[in-house]
PDB file of C-alpha atoms and ligand atoms in Angstrom:
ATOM      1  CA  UNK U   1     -10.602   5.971  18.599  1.00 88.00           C
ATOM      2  CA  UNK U   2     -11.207   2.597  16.981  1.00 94.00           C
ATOM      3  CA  UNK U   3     -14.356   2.706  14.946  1.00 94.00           C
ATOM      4  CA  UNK U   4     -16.267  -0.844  14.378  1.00 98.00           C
ATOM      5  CA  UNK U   5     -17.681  -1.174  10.726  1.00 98.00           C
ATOM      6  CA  UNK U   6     -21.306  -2.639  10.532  1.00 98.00           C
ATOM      7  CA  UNK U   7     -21.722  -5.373   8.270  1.00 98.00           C
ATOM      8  CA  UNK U   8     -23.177  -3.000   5.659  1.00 98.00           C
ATOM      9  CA  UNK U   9     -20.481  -0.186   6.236  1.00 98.00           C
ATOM     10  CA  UNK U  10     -18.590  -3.751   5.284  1.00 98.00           C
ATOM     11  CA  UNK U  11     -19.764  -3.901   1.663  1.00 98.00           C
ATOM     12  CA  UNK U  12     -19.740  -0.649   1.067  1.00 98.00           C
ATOM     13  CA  UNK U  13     -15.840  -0.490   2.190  1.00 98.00           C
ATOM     14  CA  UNK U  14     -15.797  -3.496  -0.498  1.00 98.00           C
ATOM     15  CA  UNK U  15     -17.117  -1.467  -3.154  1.00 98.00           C
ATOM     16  CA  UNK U  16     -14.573   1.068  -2.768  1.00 98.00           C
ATOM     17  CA  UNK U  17     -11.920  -1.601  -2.440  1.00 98.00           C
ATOM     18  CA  UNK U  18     -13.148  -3.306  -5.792  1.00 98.00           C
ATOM     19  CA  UNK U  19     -12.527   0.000  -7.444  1.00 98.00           C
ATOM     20  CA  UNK U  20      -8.651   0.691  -6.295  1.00 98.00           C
ATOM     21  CA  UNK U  21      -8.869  -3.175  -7.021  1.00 98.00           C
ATOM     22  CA  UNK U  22      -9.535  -2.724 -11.006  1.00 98.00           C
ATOM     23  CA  UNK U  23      -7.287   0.394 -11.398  1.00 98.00           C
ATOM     24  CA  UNK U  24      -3.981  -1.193  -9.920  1.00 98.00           C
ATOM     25  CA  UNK U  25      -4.992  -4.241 -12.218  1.00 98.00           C
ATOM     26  CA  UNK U  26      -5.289  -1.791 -15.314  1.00 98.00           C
ATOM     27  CA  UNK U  27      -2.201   0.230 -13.957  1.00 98.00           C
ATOM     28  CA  UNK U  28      -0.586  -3.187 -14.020  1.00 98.00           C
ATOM     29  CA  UNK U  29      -1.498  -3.805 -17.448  1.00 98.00           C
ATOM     30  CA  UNK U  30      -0.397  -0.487 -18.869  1.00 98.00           C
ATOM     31  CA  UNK U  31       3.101  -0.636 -17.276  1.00 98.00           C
ATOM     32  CA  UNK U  32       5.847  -1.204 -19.569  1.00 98.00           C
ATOM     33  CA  UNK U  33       9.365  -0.360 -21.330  1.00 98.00           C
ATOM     34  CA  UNK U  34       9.011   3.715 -22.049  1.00 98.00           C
ATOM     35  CA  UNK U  35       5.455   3.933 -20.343  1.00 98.00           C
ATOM     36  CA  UNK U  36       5.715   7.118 -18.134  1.00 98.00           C
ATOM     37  CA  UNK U  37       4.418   7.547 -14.399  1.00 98.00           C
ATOM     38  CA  UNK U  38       1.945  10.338 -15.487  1.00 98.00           C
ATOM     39  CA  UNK U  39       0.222   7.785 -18.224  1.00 98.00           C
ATOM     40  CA  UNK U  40       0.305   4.818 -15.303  1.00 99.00           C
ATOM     41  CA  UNK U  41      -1.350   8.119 -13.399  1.00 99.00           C
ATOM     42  CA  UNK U  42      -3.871   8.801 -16.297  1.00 98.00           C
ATOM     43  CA  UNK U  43      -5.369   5.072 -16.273  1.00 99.00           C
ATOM     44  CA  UNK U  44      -6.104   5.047 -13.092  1.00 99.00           C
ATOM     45  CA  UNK U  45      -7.990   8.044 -12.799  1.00 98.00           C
ATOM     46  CA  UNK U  46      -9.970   6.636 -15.850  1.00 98.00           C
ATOM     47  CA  UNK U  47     -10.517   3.901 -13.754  1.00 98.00           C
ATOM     48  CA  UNK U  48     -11.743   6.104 -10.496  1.00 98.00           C
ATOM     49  CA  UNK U  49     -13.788   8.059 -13.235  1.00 98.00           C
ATOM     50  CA  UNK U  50     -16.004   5.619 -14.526  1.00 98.00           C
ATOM     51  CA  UNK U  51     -16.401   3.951 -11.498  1.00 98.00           C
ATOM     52  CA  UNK U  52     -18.023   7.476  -9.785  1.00 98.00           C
ATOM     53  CA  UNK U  53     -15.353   7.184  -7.084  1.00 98.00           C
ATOM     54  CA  UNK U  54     -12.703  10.369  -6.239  1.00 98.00           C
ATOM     55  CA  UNK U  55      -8.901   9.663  -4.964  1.00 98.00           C
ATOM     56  CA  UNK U  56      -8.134  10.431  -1.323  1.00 98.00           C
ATOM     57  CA  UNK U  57      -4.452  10.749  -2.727  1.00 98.00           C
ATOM     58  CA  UNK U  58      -5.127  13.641  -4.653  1.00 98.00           C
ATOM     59  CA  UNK U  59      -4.733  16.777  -2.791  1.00 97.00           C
ATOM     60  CA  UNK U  60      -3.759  14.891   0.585  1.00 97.00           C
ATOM     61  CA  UNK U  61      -1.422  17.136   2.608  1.00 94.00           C
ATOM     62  CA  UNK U  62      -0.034  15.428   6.243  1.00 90.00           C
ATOM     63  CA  UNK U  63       1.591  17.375   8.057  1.00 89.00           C
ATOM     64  CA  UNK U  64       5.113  16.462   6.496  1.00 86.00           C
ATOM     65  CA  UNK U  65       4.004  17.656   2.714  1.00 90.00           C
ATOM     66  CA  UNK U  66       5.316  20.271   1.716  1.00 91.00           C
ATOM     67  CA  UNK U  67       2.533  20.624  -0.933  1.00 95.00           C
ATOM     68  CA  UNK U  68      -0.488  18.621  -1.596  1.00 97.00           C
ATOM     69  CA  UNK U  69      -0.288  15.130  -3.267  1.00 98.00           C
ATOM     70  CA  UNK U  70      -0.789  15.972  -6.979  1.00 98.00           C
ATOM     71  CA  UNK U  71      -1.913  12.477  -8.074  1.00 98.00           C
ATOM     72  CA  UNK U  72      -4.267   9.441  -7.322  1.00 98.00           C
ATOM     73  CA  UNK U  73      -1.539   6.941  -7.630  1.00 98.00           C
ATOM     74  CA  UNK U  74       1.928   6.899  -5.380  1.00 98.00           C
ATOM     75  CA  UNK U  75       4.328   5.635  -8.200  1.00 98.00           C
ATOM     76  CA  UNK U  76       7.454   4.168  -6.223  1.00 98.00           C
ATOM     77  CA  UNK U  77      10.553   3.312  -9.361  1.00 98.00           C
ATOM     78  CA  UNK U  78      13.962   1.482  -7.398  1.00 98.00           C
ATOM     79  CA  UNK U  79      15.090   2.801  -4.593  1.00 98.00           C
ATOM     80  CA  UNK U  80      11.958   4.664  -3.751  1.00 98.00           C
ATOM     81  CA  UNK U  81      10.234   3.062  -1.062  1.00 98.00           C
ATOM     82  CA  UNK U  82       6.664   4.905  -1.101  1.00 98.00           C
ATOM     83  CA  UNK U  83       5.326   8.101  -1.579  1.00 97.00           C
ATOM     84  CA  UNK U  84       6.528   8.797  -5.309  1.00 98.00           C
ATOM     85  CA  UNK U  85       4.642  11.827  -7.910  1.00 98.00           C
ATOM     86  CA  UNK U  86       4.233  10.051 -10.847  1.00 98.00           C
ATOM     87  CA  UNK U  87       6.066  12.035 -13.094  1.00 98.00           C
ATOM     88  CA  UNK U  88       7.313  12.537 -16.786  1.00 98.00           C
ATOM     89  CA  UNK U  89       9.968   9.165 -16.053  1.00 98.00           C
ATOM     90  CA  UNK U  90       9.429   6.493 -18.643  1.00 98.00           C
ATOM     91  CA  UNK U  91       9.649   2.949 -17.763  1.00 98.00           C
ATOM     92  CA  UNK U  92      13.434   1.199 -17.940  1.00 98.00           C
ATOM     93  CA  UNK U  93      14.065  -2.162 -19.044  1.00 98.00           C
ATOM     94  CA  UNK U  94      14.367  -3.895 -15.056  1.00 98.00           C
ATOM     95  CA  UNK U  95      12.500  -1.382 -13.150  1.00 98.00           C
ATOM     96  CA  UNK U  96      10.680  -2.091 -10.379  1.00 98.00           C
ATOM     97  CA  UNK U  97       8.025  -0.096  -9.533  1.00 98.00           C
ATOM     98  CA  UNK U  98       5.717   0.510  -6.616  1.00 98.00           C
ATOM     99  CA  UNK U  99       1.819   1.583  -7.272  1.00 99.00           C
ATOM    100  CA  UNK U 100      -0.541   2.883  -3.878  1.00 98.00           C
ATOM    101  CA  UNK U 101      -3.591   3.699  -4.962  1.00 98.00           C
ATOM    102  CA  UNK U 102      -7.087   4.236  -2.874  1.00 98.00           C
ATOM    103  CA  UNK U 103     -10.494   5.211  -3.772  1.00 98.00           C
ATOM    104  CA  UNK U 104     -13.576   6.665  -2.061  1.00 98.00           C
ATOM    105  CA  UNK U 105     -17.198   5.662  -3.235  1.00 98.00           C
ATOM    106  CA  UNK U 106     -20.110   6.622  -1.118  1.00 98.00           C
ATOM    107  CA  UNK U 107     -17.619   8.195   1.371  1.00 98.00           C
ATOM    108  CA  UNK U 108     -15.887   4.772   2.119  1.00 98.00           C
ATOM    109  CA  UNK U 109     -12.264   4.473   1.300  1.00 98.00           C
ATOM    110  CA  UNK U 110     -10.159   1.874   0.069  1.00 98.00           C
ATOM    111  CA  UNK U 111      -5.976   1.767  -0.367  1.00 98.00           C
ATOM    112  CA  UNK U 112      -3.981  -1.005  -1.640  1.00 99.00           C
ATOM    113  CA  UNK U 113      -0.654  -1.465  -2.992  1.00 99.00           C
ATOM    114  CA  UNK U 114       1.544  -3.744  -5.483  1.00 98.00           C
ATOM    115  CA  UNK U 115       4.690  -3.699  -6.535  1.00 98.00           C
ATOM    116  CA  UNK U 116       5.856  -5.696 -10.024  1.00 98.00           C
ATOM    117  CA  UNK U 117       9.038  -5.428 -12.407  1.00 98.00           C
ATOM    118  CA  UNK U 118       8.451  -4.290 -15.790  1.00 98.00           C
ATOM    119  CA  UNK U 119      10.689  -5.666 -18.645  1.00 97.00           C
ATOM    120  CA  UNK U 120      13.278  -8.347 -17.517  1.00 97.00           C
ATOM    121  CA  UNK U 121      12.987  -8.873 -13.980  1.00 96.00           C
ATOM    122  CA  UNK U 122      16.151  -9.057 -11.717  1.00 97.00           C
ATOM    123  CA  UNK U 123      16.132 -11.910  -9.596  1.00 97.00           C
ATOM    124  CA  UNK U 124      16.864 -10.116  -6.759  1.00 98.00           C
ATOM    125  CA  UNK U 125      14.083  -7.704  -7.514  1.00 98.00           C
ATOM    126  CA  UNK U 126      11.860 -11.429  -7.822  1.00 98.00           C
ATOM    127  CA  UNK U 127      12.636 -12.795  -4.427  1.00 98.00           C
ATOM    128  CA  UNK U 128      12.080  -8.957  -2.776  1.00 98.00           C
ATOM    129  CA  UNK U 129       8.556  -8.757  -3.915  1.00 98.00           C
ATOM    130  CA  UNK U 130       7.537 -12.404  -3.217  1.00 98.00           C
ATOM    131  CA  UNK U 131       8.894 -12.087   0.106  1.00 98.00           C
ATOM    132  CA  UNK U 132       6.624  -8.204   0.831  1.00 98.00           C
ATOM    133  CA  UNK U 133       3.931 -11.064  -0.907  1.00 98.00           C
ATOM    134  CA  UNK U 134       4.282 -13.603   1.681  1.00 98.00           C
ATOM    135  CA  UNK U 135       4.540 -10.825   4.568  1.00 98.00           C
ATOM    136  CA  UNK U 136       0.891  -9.250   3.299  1.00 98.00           C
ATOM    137  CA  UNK U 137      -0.689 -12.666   3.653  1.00 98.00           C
ATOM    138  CA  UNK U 138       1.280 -13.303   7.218  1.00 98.00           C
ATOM    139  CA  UNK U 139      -0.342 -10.406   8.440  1.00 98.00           C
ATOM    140  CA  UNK U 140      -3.693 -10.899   6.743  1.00 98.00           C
ATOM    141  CA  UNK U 141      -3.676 -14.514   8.419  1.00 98.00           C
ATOM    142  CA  UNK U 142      -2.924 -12.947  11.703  1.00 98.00           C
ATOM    143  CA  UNK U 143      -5.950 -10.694  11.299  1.00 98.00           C
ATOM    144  CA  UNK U 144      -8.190 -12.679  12.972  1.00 98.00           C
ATOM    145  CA  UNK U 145     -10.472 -12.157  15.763  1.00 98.00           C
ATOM    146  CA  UNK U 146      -8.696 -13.274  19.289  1.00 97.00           C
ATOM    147  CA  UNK U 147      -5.491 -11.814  17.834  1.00 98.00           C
ATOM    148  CA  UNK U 148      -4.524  -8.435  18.556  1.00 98.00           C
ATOM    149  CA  UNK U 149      -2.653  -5.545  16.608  1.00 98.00           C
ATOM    150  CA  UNK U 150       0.872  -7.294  17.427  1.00 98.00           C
ATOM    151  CA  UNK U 151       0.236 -10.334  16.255  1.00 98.00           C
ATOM    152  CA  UNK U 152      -0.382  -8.836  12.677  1.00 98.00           C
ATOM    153  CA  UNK U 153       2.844  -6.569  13.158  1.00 98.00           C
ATOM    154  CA  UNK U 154       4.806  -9.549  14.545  1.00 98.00           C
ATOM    155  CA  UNK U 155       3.799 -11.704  11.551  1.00 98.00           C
ATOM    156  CA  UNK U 156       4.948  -9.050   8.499  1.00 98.00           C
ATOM    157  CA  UNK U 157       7.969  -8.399  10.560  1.00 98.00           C
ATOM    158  CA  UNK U 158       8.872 -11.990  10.824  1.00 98.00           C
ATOM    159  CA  UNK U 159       8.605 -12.930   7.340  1.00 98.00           C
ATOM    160  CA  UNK U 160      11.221  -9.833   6.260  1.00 98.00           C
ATOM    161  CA  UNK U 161      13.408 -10.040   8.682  1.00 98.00           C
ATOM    162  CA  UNK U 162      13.906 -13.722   7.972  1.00 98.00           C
ATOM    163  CA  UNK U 163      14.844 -12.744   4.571  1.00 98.00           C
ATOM    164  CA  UNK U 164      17.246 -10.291   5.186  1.00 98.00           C
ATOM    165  CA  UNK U 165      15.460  -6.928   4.401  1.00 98.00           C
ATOM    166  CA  UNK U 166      15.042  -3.494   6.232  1.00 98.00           C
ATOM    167  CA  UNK U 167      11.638  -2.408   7.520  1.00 98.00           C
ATOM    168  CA  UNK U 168      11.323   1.538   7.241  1.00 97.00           C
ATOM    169  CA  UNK U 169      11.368   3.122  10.635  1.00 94.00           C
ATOM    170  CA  UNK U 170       8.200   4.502  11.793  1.00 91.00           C
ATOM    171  CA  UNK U 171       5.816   3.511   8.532  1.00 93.00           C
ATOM    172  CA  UNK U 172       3.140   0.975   7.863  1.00 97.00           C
ATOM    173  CA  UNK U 173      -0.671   0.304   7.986  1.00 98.00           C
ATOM    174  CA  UNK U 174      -3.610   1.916   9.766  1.00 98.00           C
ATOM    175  CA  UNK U 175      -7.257   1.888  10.231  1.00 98.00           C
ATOM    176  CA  UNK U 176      -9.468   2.777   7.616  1.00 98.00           C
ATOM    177  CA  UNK U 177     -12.919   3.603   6.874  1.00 98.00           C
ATOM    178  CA  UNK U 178     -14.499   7.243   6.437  1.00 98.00           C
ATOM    179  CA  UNK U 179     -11.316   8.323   6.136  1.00 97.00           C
ATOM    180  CA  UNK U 180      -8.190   6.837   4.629  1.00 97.00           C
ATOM    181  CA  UNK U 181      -6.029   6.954   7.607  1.00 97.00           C
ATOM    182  CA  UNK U 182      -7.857   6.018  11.420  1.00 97.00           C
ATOM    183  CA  UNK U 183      -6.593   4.494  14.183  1.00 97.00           C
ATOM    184  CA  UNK U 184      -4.936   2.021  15.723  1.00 97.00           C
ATOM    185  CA  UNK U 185      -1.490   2.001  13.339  1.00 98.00           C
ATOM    186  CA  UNK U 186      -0.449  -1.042  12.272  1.00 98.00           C
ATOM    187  CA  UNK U 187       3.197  -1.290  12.529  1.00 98.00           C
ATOM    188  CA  UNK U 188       5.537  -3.773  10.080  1.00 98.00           C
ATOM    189  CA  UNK U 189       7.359  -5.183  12.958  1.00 98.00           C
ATOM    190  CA  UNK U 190       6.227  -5.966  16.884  1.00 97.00           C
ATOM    191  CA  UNK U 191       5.901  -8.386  19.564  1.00 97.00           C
ATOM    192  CA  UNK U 192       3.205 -10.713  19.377  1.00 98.00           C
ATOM    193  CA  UNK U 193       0.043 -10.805  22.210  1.00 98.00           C
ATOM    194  CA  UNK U 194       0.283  -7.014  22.483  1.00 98.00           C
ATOM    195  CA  UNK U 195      -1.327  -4.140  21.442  1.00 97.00           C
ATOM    196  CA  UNK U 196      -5.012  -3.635  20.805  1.00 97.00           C
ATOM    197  CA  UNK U 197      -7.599  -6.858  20.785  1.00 98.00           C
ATOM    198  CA  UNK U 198      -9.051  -7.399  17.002  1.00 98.00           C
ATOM    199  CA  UNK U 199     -12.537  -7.545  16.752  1.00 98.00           C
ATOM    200  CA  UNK U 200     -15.181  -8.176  13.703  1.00 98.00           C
ATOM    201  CA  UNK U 201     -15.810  -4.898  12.036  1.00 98.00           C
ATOM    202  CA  UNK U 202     -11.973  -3.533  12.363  1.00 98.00           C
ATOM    203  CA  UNK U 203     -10.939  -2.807   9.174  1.00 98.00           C
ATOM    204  CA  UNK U 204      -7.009  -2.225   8.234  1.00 98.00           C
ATOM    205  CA  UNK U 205      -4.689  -1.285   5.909  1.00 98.00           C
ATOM    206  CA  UNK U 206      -1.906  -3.372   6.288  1.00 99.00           C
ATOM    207  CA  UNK U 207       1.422  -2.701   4.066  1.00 98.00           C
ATOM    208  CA  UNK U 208       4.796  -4.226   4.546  1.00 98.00           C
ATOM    209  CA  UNK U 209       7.717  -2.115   3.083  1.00 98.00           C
ATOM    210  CA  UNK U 210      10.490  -3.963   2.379  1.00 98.00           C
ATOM    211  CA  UNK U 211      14.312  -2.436   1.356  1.00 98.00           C
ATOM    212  CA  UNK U 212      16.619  -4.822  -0.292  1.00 98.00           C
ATOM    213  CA  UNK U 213      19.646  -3.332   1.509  1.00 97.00           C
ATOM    214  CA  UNK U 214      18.413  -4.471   5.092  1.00 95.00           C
ATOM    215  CA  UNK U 215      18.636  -0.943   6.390  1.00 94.00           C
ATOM    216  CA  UNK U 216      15.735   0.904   8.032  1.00 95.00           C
ATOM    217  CA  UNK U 217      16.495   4.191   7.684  1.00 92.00           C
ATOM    218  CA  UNK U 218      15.454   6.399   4.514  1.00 96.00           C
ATOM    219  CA  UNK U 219      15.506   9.706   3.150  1.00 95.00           C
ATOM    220  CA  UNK U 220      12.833  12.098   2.027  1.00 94.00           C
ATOM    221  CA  UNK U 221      13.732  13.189  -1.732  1.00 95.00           C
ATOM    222  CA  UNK U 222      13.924  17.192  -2.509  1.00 94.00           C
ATOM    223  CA  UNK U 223      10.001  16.939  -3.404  1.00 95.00           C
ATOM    224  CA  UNK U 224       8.946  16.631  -0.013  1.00 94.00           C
ATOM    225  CA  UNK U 225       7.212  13.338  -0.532  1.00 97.00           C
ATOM    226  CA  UNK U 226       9.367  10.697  -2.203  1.00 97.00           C
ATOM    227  CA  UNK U 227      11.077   8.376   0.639  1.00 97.00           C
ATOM    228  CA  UNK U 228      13.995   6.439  -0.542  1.00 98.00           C
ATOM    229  CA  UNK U 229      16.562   3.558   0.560  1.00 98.00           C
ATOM    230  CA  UNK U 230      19.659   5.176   2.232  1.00 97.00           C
ATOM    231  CA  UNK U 231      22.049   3.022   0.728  1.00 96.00           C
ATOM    232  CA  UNK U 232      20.162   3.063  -2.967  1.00 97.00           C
ATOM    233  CA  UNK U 233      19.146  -0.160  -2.737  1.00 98.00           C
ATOM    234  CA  UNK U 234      15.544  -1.158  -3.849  1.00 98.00           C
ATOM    235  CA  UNK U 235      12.454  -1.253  -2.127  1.00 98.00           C
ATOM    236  CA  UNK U 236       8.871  -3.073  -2.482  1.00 98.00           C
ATOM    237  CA  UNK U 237       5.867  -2.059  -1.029  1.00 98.00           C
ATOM    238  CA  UNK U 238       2.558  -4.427  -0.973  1.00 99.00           C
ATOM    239  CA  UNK U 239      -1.037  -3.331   0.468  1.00 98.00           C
ATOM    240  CA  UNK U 240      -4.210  -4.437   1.175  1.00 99.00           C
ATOM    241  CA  UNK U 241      -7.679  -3.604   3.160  1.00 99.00           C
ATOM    242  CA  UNK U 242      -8.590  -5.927   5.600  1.00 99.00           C
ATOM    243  CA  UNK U 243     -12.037  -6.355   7.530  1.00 98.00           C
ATOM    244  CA  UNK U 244     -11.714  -8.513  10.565  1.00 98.00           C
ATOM    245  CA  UNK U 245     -14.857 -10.370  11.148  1.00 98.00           C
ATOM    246  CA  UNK U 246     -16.308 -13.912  12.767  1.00 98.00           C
ATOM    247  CA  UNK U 247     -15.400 -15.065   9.698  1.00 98.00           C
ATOM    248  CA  UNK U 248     -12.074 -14.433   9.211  1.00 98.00           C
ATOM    249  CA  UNK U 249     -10.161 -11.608   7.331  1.00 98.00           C
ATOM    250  CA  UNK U 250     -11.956 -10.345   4.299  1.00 98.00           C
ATOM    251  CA  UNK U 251     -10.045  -8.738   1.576  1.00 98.00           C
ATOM    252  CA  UNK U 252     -11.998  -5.255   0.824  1.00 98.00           C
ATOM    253  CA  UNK U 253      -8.941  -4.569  -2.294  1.00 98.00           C
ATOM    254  CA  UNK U 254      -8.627  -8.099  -3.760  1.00 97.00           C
ATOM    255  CA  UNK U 255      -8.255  -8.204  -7.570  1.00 96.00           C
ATOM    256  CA  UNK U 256      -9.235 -10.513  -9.645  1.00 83.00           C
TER     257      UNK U 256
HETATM  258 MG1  LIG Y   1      -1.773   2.851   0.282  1.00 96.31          MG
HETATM  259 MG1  LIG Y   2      -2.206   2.735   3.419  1.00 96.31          MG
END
């Protein structure tokens, strides 16, 4: 079922958003040559800390897990496409890494992604994230009112298959609200005109993941969690919450 935010379930969503908003901006900050994925870990929680909020990552166990998620941020290095523990790996010269993070304040949630390069970036690495970039804002444009569900999956799609890349089979956005994952799903790729009508007070999580390679497949790592490119290649992986409203899509997780 499709649950329709009210106006002030709206700014409360925000709040929550504004708080996964500041720690991927201080994640982002911290990330450098010989920085490990548990310190990247630690400043976020800081973040979630002062802020009052708790992580809906952190003890999450779908179905699939083999153990609960031991960490409020998802840290994604190369060929991982989502789903990473941060762990004791320290930062390369080149890398590019992936950061999900969410928050819930007041019991709303928020969950937003971004992906960067830390040291020298490759260009290749460059053009893969401004293209997962341009297909987060394709499907935020589509996530209007009058549009439905397809339209938003048909505009993400578009702008990666256009540049060559692979779209993970099976994974991408979702409602979100009380809870981190709701209904409808929000698929990376789809046909346009179909699927369910938007309407003001839907709110989504929309997240294009991108692999450099151009293949859709992937493999789950031996943790359980980690999903990575078949053929090694790299991966980027971009998020936001959406509200769709009269007014056109509001950005619950934008940073500033
Ligand atoms: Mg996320
Ligand atoms: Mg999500």
């Amino acid at each position: 079922m499709v649950e329709l935010k009210s106006n002030t379930a709206l700014d409360a969503m925000h709040a929550a958003g504004q708080v996964v908003g500041r720690a991927l901006t201080a994640v982002r900050q911290a990330a450098r040559v010989g920085v490990s994925l548990l310190e990247l870990d630690a400043v976020a929680r800081r973040v979630l800390d002062e802020a009052g909020a708790t992580s809906p990552f952190l003890g999450y166990r779908p179905s699939f897990a083999p153990t609960p998620f031991p960490a409020v941020v998802c840290a994604s290095v190369n060929d991982a496409i989502v789903h990473g523990i941060p762990d004791r790996y320290r930062l390369r010269d080149g890398d590019l890494v992936s950061i999900d993070c969410g928050a819930e304040l007041d019991g709303w949630v928020g969950d937003s992604a971004i992906s960067f390069t830390v040291g020298r970036p490759r260009p290749a690495d460059a053009h893969l994230i401004e293209t997962a970039e341009r297909a987060l804002a394709a499907g935020i444009e589509a996530a209007v009112v009058g549009n439905r569900i397809g339209d938003i999956a048909h505009a993400v799609g578009s702008v990666c298959r256009a540049a060559g890349y692979g779209i993970p089979d099976g994974f991408g956005g979702h409602g979100i609200g009380r809870h981190m994952h709701e209904d409808p799903g929000v698929p990376n790729e789809g046909r346009p005109g179909r699927g369910l009508p938007l309407r003001h007070g839907m709110v989504l999580a929309i997240e294009p993941m991108l692999t450099a390679g151009g293949e859709d497949g992937y493999y789950a790592a031996p943790d359980g969690w980690t999903l990575r490119t078949t053929d090694g290649s790299r991966a980027a992986h971009v998020e936001h919450t959406v509200a769709i409203t009269d007014e056109g899509p509001r950005i619950l997780t934008a940073r500033h």
